[in-house]
Short mmCIF file of C-alpha atoms and ligand atoms in Angstrom, two decimals:
data_model
loop_
_atom_site.label_atom_id
_atom_site.label_comp_id
_atom_site.label_asym_id
_atom_site.label_seq_id
_atom_site.Cartn_x
_atom_site.Cartn_y
_atom_site.Cartn_z
CA UNK W 1 99.60 106.08 117.18
CA UNK W 2 95.61 105.75 118.61
CA UNK W 3 93.43 103.19 117.66
CA UNK W 4 90.28 104.34 117.87
CA UNK W 5 86.57 102.11 118.52
CA UNK W 6 83.23 102.86 116.38
CA UNK W 7 85.45 105.57 113.74
CA UNK W 8 83.58 106.48 110.58
CA UNK W 9 85.34 105.90 107.45
CA UNK W 10 83.05 108.64 105.59
CA UNK W 11 85.90 111.05 104.61
CA UNK W 12 88.08 107.70 103.94
CA UNK W 13 86.31 106.57 100.73
CA UNK W 14 85.80 108.86 98.17
CA UNK W 15 81.76 107.22 97.55
CA UNK W 16 81.28 109.20 100.48
CA UNK W 17 79.44 106.04 102.51
CA UNK W 18 78.64 106.16 106.14
CA UNK W 19 79.84 103.10 107.63
CA UNK W 20 82.40 102.77 110.59
CA UNK W 21 85.01 100.77 111.38
CA UNK W 22 84.64 98.79 114.62
CA UNK W 23 88.71 100.37 115.35
CA UNK W 24 90.44 101.80 113.23
CA UNK W 25 94.44 103.41 112.93
CA UNK W 26 96.68 105.13 111.03
CA UNK W 27 100.02 104.23 110.95
CA UNK W 28 102.55 106.65 109.66
CA UNK W 29 106.01 104.54 109.62
CA UNK W 30 107.07 101.05 108.47
CA UNK W 31 108.43 100.65 112.25
CA UNK W 32 104.54 102.02 113.40
CA UNK W 33 102.56 99.10 111.36
CA UNK W 34 104.80 96.87 112.69
CA UNK W 35 104.09 97.08 115.92
CA UNK W 36 100.17 97.53 115.37
CA UNK W 37 100.32 93.95 112.75
CA UNK W 38 102.32 92.41 116.32
CA UNK W 39 100.11 93.86 118.66
CA UNK W 40 96.41 92.21 117.07
CA UNK W 41 97.70 89.07 116.18
CA UNK W 42 94.06 87.37 116.54
CA UNK W 43 92.56 90.52 115.06
CA UNK W 44 90.55 90.42 111.83
CA UNK W 45 92.64 93.09 110.40
CA UNK W 46 91.36 95.49 107.07
CA UNK W 47 93.67 97.67 104.76
CA UNK W 48 93.41 100.90 104.31
CA UNK W 49 95.29 103.27 101.42
CA UNK W 50 93.15 106.16 99.83
CA UNK W 51 89.44 104.65 99.36
CA UNK W 52 89.23 104.95 96.29
CA UNK W 53 88.33 101.84 95.17
CA UNK W 54 86.17 101.13 97.32
CA UNK W 55 82.50 100.57 97.42
CA UNK W 56 81.61 99.77 101.35
CA UNK W 57 78.31 97.66 101.54
CA UNK W 58 78.64 97.14 105.22
CA UNK W 59 80.61 98.64 108.95
CA UNK W 60 84.15 97.09 109.19
CA UNK W 61 84.72 94.36 112.18
CA UNK W 62 87.88 94.64 112.18
CA UNK W 63 90.63 96.85 113.26
CA UNK W 64 91.27 99.06 109.69
CA UNK W 65 94.73 100.20 109.54
CA UNK W 66 95.18 102.53 107.47
CA UNK W 67 98.17 103.37 105.32
CA UNK W 68 99.82 106.65 105.66
CA UNK W 69 103.30 106.85 105.17
CA UNK W 70 104.71 109.58 103.72
CA UNK W 71 107.59 111.06 101.36
CA UNK W 72 108.86 110.40 97.93
CA UNK W 73 113.12 110.36 96.78
CA UNK W 74 115.42 109.87 93.50
CA UNK W 75 117.28 106.81 94.42
CA UNK W 76 119.17 107.16 91.58
CA UNK W 77 119.82 108.61 88.24
CA UNK W 78 122.44 108.40 85.47
CA UNK W 79 121.53 110.59 81.51
CA UNK W 80 118.34 109.59 81.31
CA UNK W 81 116.36 107.76 84.26
CA UNK W 82 115.72 108.70 86.86
CA UNK W 83 115.19 106.35 89.80
CA UNK W 84 111.85 107.75 92.10
CA UNK W 85 110.29 105.86 95.53
CA UNK W 86 107.12 107.02 96.39
CA UNK W 87 106.16 105.61 100.33
CA UNK W 88 102.48 104.63 100.15
CA UNK W 89 100.31 106.36 101.61
CA UNK W 90 101.67 109.59 99.15
CA UNK W 91 98.51 111.20 96.96
CA UNK W 92 98.77 108.94 92.95
CA UNK W 93 98.09 112.71 91.87
CA UNK W 94 100.65 114.90 94.09
CA UNK W 95 103.53 112.62 93.28
CA UNK W 96 102.92 112.54 89.36
CA UNK W 97 102.96 116.52 89.52
CA UNK W 98 105.85 115.27 91.06
CA UNK W 99 107.87 114.19 88.70
CA UNK W 100 106.57 116.41 85.59
CA UNK W 101 107.52 119.75 87.82
CA UNK W 102 111.26 117.78 88.03
CA UNK W 103 110.57 116.74 84.23
CA UNK W 104 110.76 113.31 84.76
CA UNK W 105 108.46 111.39 82.29
CA UNK W 106 106.25 108.44 82.10
CA UNK W 107 103.61 109.50 84.81
CA UNK W 108 101.95 112.39 82.99
CA UNK W 109 98.54 110.73 81.47
CA UNK W 110 97.80 108.77 84.47
CA UNK W 111 97.00 112.82 86.02
CA UNK W 112 94.43 113.20 88.26
CA UNK W 113 93.91 109.78 88.90
CA UNK W 114 91.79 109.43 92.63
CA UNK W 115 93.82 107.07 95.70
CA UNK W 116 97.74 106.92 97.25
CA UNK W 117 100.72 105.77 95.48
CA UNK W 118 100.63 101.98 97.39
CA UNK W 119 97.53 100.45 95.62
CA UNK W 120 98.55 101.47 92.18
CA UNK W 121 99.76 98.27 91.47
CA UNK W 122 96.95 96.62 93.21
CA UNK W 123 94.94 97.32 90.17
CA UNK W 124 97.29 98.62 87.62
CA UNK W 125 96.26 101.41 87.14
CA UNK W 126 95.91 103.14 83.38
CA UNK W 127 94.72 105.71 81.03
CA UNK W 128 95.18 107.41 78.38
CA UNK W 129 97.00 104.91 77.16
CA UNK W 130 99.53 103.71 80.42
CA UNK W 131 99.61 101.70 82.35
CA UNK W 132 101.67 101.64 85.56
CA UNK W 133 102.94 98.18 85.28
CA UNK W 134 105.15 100.24 82.34
CA UNK W 135 107.37 102.43 83.95
CA UNK W 136 106.89 100.33 87.52
CA UNK W 137 110.06 98.61 88.61
CA UNK W 138 109.68 96.76 91.90
CA UNK W 139 107.60 97.63 95.21
CA UNK W 140 108.12 96.85 99.17
CA UNK W 141 105.59 94.77 101.16
CA UNK W 142 104.82 94.34 104.38
CA UNK W 143 103.78 90.36 105.20
CA UNK W 144 100.61 90.43 107.40
CA UNK W 145 101.38 87.21 109.34
CA UNK W 146 105.49 87.41 109.95
CA UNK W 147 106.02 91.47 109.03
CA UNK W 148 108.72 90.57 107.51
CA UNK W 149 109.46 92.21 104.31
CA UNK W 150 109.59 91.15 100.74
CA UNK W 151 110.34 93.20 97.84
CA UNK W 152 108.22 92.43 94.69
CA UNK W 153 109.67 93.02 91.44
CA UNK W 154 108.06 93.56 88.17
CA UNK W 155 107.55 90.14 86.88
CA UNK W 156 106.46 88.95 90.64
CA UNK W 157 103.07 91.58 90.19
CA UNK W 158 101.95 89.48 87.23
CA UNK W 159 100.78 93.07 85.96
CA UNK W 160 97.73 92.10 83.07
CA UNK W 161 94.12 94.69 82.79
CA UNK W 162 93.71 95.88 85.59
CA UNK W 163 95.35 92.79 87.18
CA UNK W 164 97.84 92.41 90.00
CA UNK W 165 99.69 89.40 92.14
CA UNK W 166 97.66 91.12 95.06
CA UNK W 167 94.30 90.49 93.30
CA UNK W 168 95.13 86.99 92.94
CA UNK W 169 97.19 84.15 94.85
CA UNK W 170 99.47 87.08 96.69
CA UNK W 171 95.04 88.77 98.02
CA UNK W 172 94.87 89.49 101.73
CA UNK W 173 98.83 88.23 102.41
CA UNK W 174 101.34 92.05 101.99
CA UNK W 175 100.52 95.50 102.06
CA UNK W 176 102.44 97.40 99.85
CA UNK W 177 104.76 100.40 101.96
CA UNK W 178 106.29 102.11 99.16
CA UNK W 179 106.83 102.04 95.49
CA UNK W 180 109.74 102.87 92.24
CA UNK W 181 108.82 103.91 88.79
CA UNK W 182 111.47 104.24 86.46
CA UNK W 183 111.01 107.12 84.76
CA UNK W 184 113.13 109.86 81.86
CA UNK W 185 114.89 112.69 82.61
CA UNK W 186 115.61 112.86 78.42
CA UNK W 187 114.16 111.34 75.29
CA UNK W 188 110.73 111.14 76.48
CA UNK W 189 108.12 109.41 75.21
CA UNK W 190 105.61 111.47 74.96
CA UNK W 191 102.02 109.32 74.44
CA UNK W 192 99.10 111.29 72.80
CA UNK W 193 97.78 107.99 70.85
CA UNK W 194 95.22 108.14 72.92
CA UNK W 195 92.21 110.23 70.45
CA UNK W 196 90.88 112.73 73.29
CA UNK W 197 94.26 113.65 73.76
CA UNK W 198 95.39 114.53 71.07
CA UNK W 199 92.45 115.96 70.79
CA UNK W 200 92.50 118.06 73.47
CA UNK W 201 95.98 119.03 71.96
CA UNK W 202 94.91 120.10 68.97
CA UNK W 203 92.05 122.09 71.16
CA UNK W 204 95.75 124.33 72.31
CA UNK W 205 96.96 124.05 69.40
CA UNK W 206 99.89 122.72 70.97
CA UNK W 207 102.80 120.78 68.58
CA UNK W 208 104.82 119.78 70.67
CA UNK W 209 103.70 118.56 74.01
CA UNK W 210 105.95 118.92 76.86
CA UNK W 211 104.85 116.32 79.81
CA UNK W 212 103.17 119.25 81.67
CA UNK W 213 101.27 120.04 78.51
CA UNK W 214 99.95 116.38 78.14
CA UNK W 215 99.37 116.08 81.63
CA UNK W 216 96.96 119.89 81.83
CA UNK W 217 95.16 117.61 78.80
CA UNK W 218 93.76 114.83 80.72
CA UNK W 219 92.87 117.25 83.18
CA UNK W 220 90.87 118.37 81.16
CA UNK W 221 89.70 115.59 79.58
CA UNK W 222 88.97 114.08 82.85
CA UNK W 223 87.34 116.90 84.33
CA UNK W 224 85.13 117.44 81.78
CA UNK W 225 84.04 113.77 82.43
CA UNK W 226 84.22 112.06 85.62
CA UNK W 227 82.96 113.83 88.81
CA UNK W 228 85.39 114.81 91.02
CA UNK W 229 84.93 112.43 94.00
CA UNK W 230 85.53 115.71 96.24
CA UNK W 231 81.82 117.06 95.35
CA UNK W 232 79.87 113.91 94.29
CA UNK W 233 81.26 110.68 95.44
CA UNK W 234 82.19 108.10 92.72
CA UNK W 235 84.97 104.92 93.00
CA UNK W 236 86.13 106.43 88.80
CA UNK W 237 84.58 103.40 86.58
CA UNK W 238 83.06 101.15 88.86
CA UNK W 239 83.20 98.34 86.05
CA UNK W 240 86.37 96.79 83.66
CA UNK W 241 86.25 96.98 80.18
CA UNK W 242 85.05 93.39 79.57
CA UNK W 243 87.93 90.93 76.98
CA UNK W 244 86.16 88.62 74.86
CA UNK W 245 87.62 86.22 72.89
CA UNK W 246 87.50 87.34 69.38
CA UNK W 247 85.51 84.21 67.95
CA UNK W 248 82.50 85.08 70.72
CA UNK W 249 83.04 88.93 69.93
CA UNK W 250 82.05 87.83 65.83
CA UNK W 251 78.76 86.83 66.79
CA UNK W 252 77.48 89.28 69.22
CA UNK W 253 79.02 91.83 66.47
CA UNK W 254 77.12 90.58 63.78
CA UNK W 255 74.23 91.62 65.51
CA UNK W 256 75.03 94.66 66.71
CA UNK W 257 77.40 95.35 64.55
CA UNK W 258 77.52 99.29 65.86
CA UNK W 259 79.64 97.87 68.85
CA UNK W 260 83.06 99.39 69.29
CA UNK W 261 85.96 97.04 70.09
CA UNK W 262 89.05 97.61 70.27
CA UNK W 263 91.56 94.09 69.51
CA UNK W 264 93.99 93.30 72.57
CA UNK W 265 95.92 91.06 71.00
CA UNK W 266 95.63 88.73 68.24
CA UNK W 267 92.69 86.55 69.33
CA UNK W 268 91.06 88.72 72.02
CA UNK W 269 88.57 91.84 72.57
CA UNK W 270 87.77 94.84 75.09
CA UNK W 271 84.39 96.30 74.69
CA UNK W 272 83.81 99.10 76.27
CA UNK W 273 81.57 98.77 78.94
CA UNK W 274 80.79 102.72 78.96
CA UNK W 275 79.35 101.76 75.50
CA UNK W 276 77.39 99.14 76.73
CA UNK W 277 75.81 101.17 79.92
CA UNK W 278 75.00 103.69 77.96
CA UNK W 279 73.24 101.89 74.80
CA UNK W 280 71.10 99.88 77.77
CA UNK W 281 70.33 103.52 78.51
CA UNK W 282 71.34 104.03 81.68
CA UNK W 283 73.56 106.86 81.96
CA UNK W 284 72.72 110.33 83.67
CA UNK W 285 69.61 108.05 85.40
CA UNK W 286 68.97 108.50 88.60
CA UNK W 287 67.85 105.35 91.90
CA UNK W 288 66.95 107.19 94.63
CA UNK W 289 70.22 108.78 95.62
CA UNK W 290 72.30 106.84 93.64
CA UNK W 291 73.60 107.29 90.32
CA UNK W 292 75.12 106.46 86.60
CA UNK W 293 77.11 109.68 85.67
CA UNK W 294 76.21 111.85 82.77
CA UNK W 295 78.94 112.12 81.23
CA UNK W 296 80.61 108.39 81.88
CA UNK W 297 78.94 105.74 81.62
CA UNK W 298 81.26 103.81 83.76
CA UNK W 299 81.26 105.74 86.70
CA UNK W 300 78.74 105.32 89.65
CA UNK W 301 77.60 107.73 91.69
CA UNK W 302 75.64 109.05 95.13
CA UNK W 303 74.26 111.77 95.06
CA UNK W 304 74.39 112.44 99.22
CA UNK W 305 73.08 109.93 101.30
CA UNK W 306 73.62 106.44 99.13
CA UNK W 307 73.75 103.43 101.15
CA UNK W 308 77.10 101.06 99.58
CA UNK W 309 73.86 98.52 98.70
CA UNK W 310 72.26 100.66 96.95
CA UNK W 311 74.88 101.55 94.41
CA UNK W 312 75.33 97.55 93.68
CA UNK W 313 72.20 96.76 93.81
CA UNK W 314 72.33 99.27 90.59
CA UNK W 315 75.35 97.18 89.07
CA UNK W 316 73.74 94.96 89.92
CA UNK W 317 70.63 96.19 87.89
CA UNK W 318 73.30 97.52 85.34
CA UNK W 319 74.92 93.99 85.15
CA UNK W 320 71.84 91.60 84.52
CA UNK W 321 70.70 94.64 81.55
CA UNK W 322 73.90 94.32 79.88
CA UNK W 323 73.88 90.56 80.03
CA UNK W 324 70.79 89.79 78.39
CA UNK W 325 71.29 93.11 75.65
CA UNK W 326 74.08 91.70 75.14
CA UNK W 327 75.27 87.73 76.40
CA UNK W 328 78.51 90.09 78.16
CA UNK W 329 78.81 89.79 82.10
CA UNK W 330 80.58 93.03 83.33
CA UNK W 331 82.51 92.48 86.05
CA UNK W 332 83.06 95.78 89.19
CA UNK W 333 86.46 96.65 89.22
CA UNK W 334 85.95 98.32 93.01
CA UNK W 335 86.02 96.11 95.65
CA UNK W 336 82.80 95.48 97.26
CA UNK W 337 83.28 94.73 100.91
N1 LIG O 401 81.68 104.84 75.68
C1 LIG O 401 80.52 104.93 75.82
N2 LIG O 401 79.51 106.32 76.65
C2 LIG O 401 80.07 106.17 78.00
C3 LIG O 401 81.38 106.43 77.72
C4 LIG O 401 82.17 106.03 76.93
O1 LIG O 401 80.19 105.14 74.41
O2 LIG O 401 79.28 106.85 78.46
C5 LIG O 401 82.73 104.76 75.19
C6 LIG O 401 83.16 105.59 73.90
O3 LIG O 401 82.90 106.19 72.99
C7 LIG O 401 84.43 105.71 73.58
C8 LIG O 401 85.00 104.02 74.62
O4 LIG O 401 83.76 103.81 75.38
O5 LIG O 401 84.96 105.21 72.78
C9 LIG O 401 86.56 104.00 76.17
O6 LIG O 401 85.46 105.50 76.93
P1 LIG O 401 86.56 106.75 77.29
O7 LIG O 401 87.93 107.41 76.68
O8 LIG O 401 85.98 107.43 77.99
O9 LIG O 401 88.21 105.50 78.30
P2 LIG O 401 86.49 104.03 78.92
O10 LIG O 401 86.98 102.50 78.74
O11 LIG O 401 85.41 104.08 79.48
C10 LIG O 401 88.81 103.65 80.64
C11 LIG O 401 89.90 103.80 82.75
C12 LIG O 401 89.87 105.05 82.72
C13 LIG O 401 90.28 105.73 81.69
C14 LIG O 401 89.98 105.76 80.64
C15 LIG O 401 90.87 106.84 79.94
C16 LIG O 401 88.80 101.09 81.98
C17 LIG O 401 87.29 100.31 83.16
N3 LIG O 401 88.25 102.39 82.79
O12 LIG O 401 87.70 103.65 80.63
O13 LIG O 401 90.09 104.61 84.30
O14 LIG O 401 90.74 106.93 82.61
O15 LIG O 401 90.06 104.78 79.64
O16 LIG O 401 91.85 105.92 79.52
O17 LIG O 401 89.41 100.96 82.25
C18 LIG O 401 88.89 103.84 86.69
O18 LIG O 401 89.44 103.17 85.78
O19 LIG O 401 88.88 104.39 88.01
C19 LIG O 401 89.52 105.03 84.68
C20 LIG O 401 87.88 106.15 85.54
#
């Protein structure tokens, strides 16, 4: 375990932004993590997973600890269910494929989401009608201050739309080291309710889809809409879809009757930020080295040598324009550092 000074983080963030860590270390076991935390008690620390949900706008004046814990296994199973555990540093998509190859159901709609397993509970990742909280059982986390391990059950995680305790009350206090999911072995709950999935399956004449079929459909949709970070730096959806009180939404909707929305409760609706951004004319636009993806307006992209600040400026311009046009605030989903 070597602490490297002045380390470039370009390959450690999917936006592909050039920024330096004052010090960088990769840890490969819980014991190594404990040692590093004990030996660097007074140092400022920054925890890095897959780097798929952050925008670096400056160098990091801290010890960057990259969580590179590997391993996945079956903890328990019965006739109908299996409990699988993955270490935090496993690639999410590879983990999903591993479950599908064994015919374990529950994660297939979340195929091809970038990032590592350990950060999935932080923002309760989700796609195509499924969220991590639907199959999540618990996670293990190390307390940064005391290095004690703590188990968080699903209830304790306080999951919400792209939200959890790790973004709120427990922020910067824990490092997730492993996650347990409960998946189906029989009677899979195939979920093709999200429009894009059913049309993709119909296109291929699949009427009775397997887990693999659903995963392949999701992969095809994502590849058609979302840029591959290896080719064009990005961090997936840059913004969250705003949630509005129905009473507020109705006033806005009268003015913009064509506005898309989804009911999420008796009192709230979710408005697709991608729609708002597209209406505001940003889709496919380029500003210097930064821009808005041509197939999905929620995704900001780095055309090569953008700085984090350039991308942040574009995001602020979008937020301001949307607010002036519709009176709606859209919040960043990515962590701006
Ligand atoms: N839309 C537009 N223009 C656009 C993009 C979207 O009008 O450029 C409209 C679409 O017509 C559609 C609606 O917005 O009616 C929803 O679009 P889409 O299905 O593409 O999903 P999204 O709400 O834009 C969310 C997630 C994605 C996830 C998809 C599919 C958030 C912030 N984003 O996007 O997650 O893949 O649903 O489930 O909730 C991510 O978080 O990084 C991410 C990619």
